[in-house]
Amino acid sequence: MMEAKKLAKRDYKGANKKQKFEYQCNHCKKWFKDSEVQVDHKIPVGSLLSWEDITPFLQKLIPEGLDAFQVLCKECHQVKTNKEREER
Ligand SMILES: [Zn+2]
């Protein structure tokens, strides 16, 4: 999960001195600061009993379990969440 975030991270070179890194939203491809992005799991995990179950589950599903996670900005995450609710 943190790996997904590491991959989307780069050094921030903008004006805000307090900000060291920025993260790219996997959806809109824009760059955001740490507090504005969320790590989202692409696969709904509602059927899993606990987080301990997720690793073998993902490894079975995708060779690189990493792909199951993506970094999204709050806006895209909200859109995705709303979409998922509608589908239910
Ligand atoms: Zn976005």
mmCIF file of N, CA and C in Angstrom, residues 1 3-5 7 26 39-43 58-59 61-71 80:
data_model
loop_
_atom_site.group_PDB
_atom_site.id
_atom_site.type_symbol
_atom_site.label_atom_id
_atom_site.label_comp_id
_atom_site.label_asym_id
_atom_site.label_seq_id
_atom_site.Cartn_x
_atom_site.Cartn_y
_atom_site.Cartn_z
ATOM 1 N N MET A 1 0.840 -1.204 0.000
ATOM 2 C CA MET A 1 0.000 0.000 0.000
ATOM 3 C C MET A 1 0.870 1.247 0.000
ATOM 4 N N GLU A 3 3.843 1.223 -0.937
ATOM 5 C CA GLU A 3 4.628 1.111 -2.171
ATOM 6 C C GLU A 3 3.967 1.886 -3.309
ATOM 7 N N ALA A 4 2.669 1.767 -3.388
ATOM 8 C CA ALA A 4 1.931 2.469 -4.437
ATOM 9 C C ALA A 4 2.167 3.964 -4.326
ATOM 10 N N LYS A 5 2.205 4.427 -3.108
ATOM 11 C CA LYS A 5 2.404 5.856 -2.872
ATOM 12 C C LYS A 5 3.837 6.263 -3.202
ATOM 13 N N LEU A 7 5.671 5.000 -5.446
ATOM 14 C CA LEU A 7 5.815 5.040 -6.896
ATOM 15 C C LEU A 7 5.246 6.321 -7.492
ATOM 16 N N ASN A 26 -3.437 8.919 -10.021
ATOM 17 C CA ASN A 26 -3.414 7.916 -11.088
ATOM 18 C C ASN A 26 -4.519 8.141 -12.107
ATOM 19 N N VAL A 39 -4.657 6.582 -0.950
ATOM 20 C CA VAL A 39 -4.336 5.323 -1.615
ATOM 21 C C VAL A 39 -5.614 4.499 -1.683
ATOM 22 N N ASP A 40 -5.949 4.156 -2.882
ATOM 23 C CA ASP A 40 -7.214 3.473 -3.122
ATOM 24 C C ASP A 40 -6.940 2.049 -3.582
ATOM 25 N N HIS A 41 -7.728 1.089 -3.108
ATOM 26 C CA HIS A 41 -7.601 -0.258 -3.659
ATOM 27 C C HIS A 41 -8.580 -0.424 -4.797
ATOM 28 N N LYS A 42 -8.033 -0.850 -5.921
ATOM 29 C CA LYS A 42 -8.848 -0.968 -7.127
ATOM 30 C C LYS A 42 -9.887 -2.059 -6.965
ATOM 31 N N ILE A 43 -9.521 -3.088 -6.224
ATOM 32 C CA ILE A 43 -10.433 -4.213 -6.055
ATOM 33 C C ILE A 43 -11.217 -4.039 -4.756
ATOM 34 N N LEU A 58 -4.405 -11.062 -2.944
ATOM 35 C CA LEU A 58 -3.943 -10.239 -4.057
ATOM 36 C C LEU A 58 -2.857 -10.942 -4.858
ATOM 37 N N GLN A 59 -2.017 -11.680 -4.155
ATOM 38 C CA GLN A 59 -0.941 -12.370 -4.853
ATOM 39 C C GLN A 59 -1.510 -13.413 -5.807
ATOM 40 N N LEU A 61 -4.420 -13.108 -7.230
ATOM 41 C CA LEU A 61 -5.159 -12.381 -8.248
ATOM 42 C C LEU A 61 -4.239 -11.710 -9.265
ATOM 43 N N ILE A 62 -3.228 -11.042 -8.755
ATOM 44 C CA ILE A 62 -2.306 -10.288 -9.598
ATOM 45 C C ILE A 62 -0.891 -10.643 -9.171
ATOM 46 N N PRO A 63 -0.028 -10.985 -10.098
ATOM 47 C CA PRO A 63 1.350 -11.312 -9.726
ATOM 48 C C PRO A 63 2.005 -10.214 -8.902
ATOM 49 N N GLU A 64 1.885 -8.987 -9.333
ATOM 50 C CA GLU A 64 2.392 -7.889 -8.527
ATOM 51 C C GLU A 64 1.205 -7.295 -7.768
ATOM 52 N N GLY A 65 1.098 -7.666 -6.518
ATOM 53 C CA GLY A 65 -0.011 -7.199 -5.702
ATOM 54 C C GLY A 65 -0.109 -5.687 -5.667
ATOM 55 N N LEU A 66 0.980 -5.056 -5.990
ATOM 56 C CA LEU A 66 1.072 -3.600 -6.031
ATOM 57 C C LEU A 66 0.009 -2.965 -6.914
ATOM 58 N N ASP A 67 -0.236 -3.597 -8.014
ATOM 59 C CA ASP A 67 -1.165 -3.047 -8.980
ATOM 60 C C ASP A 67 -2.563 -2.875 -8.422
ATOM 61 N N ALA A 68 -2.822 -3.500 -7.309
ATOM 62 C CA ALA A 68 -4.145 -3.402 -6.726
ATOM 63 C C ALA A 68 -4.369 -2.038 -6.074
ATOM 64 N N PHE A 69 -3.283 -1.316 -5.888
ATOM 65 C CA PHE A 69 -3.409 -0.016 -5.234
ATOM 66 C C PHE A 69 -3.058 1.111 -6.185
ATOM 67 N N GLN A 70 -3.728 2.205 -6.011
ATOM 68 C CA GLN A 70 -3.410 3.371 -6.816
ATOM 69 C C GLN A 70 -3.569 4.619 -5.968
ATOM 70 N N VAL A 71 -2.817 5.633 -6.346
ATOM 71 C CA VAL A 71 -2.919 6.902 -5.642
ATOM 72 C C VAL A 71 -3.908 7.783 -6.386
ATOM 73 N N LYS A 80 -14.933 8.148 -7.816
ATOM 74 C CA LYS A 80 -14.892 6.692 -7.887
ATOM 75 C C LYS A 80 -15.810 6.077 -6.823
#
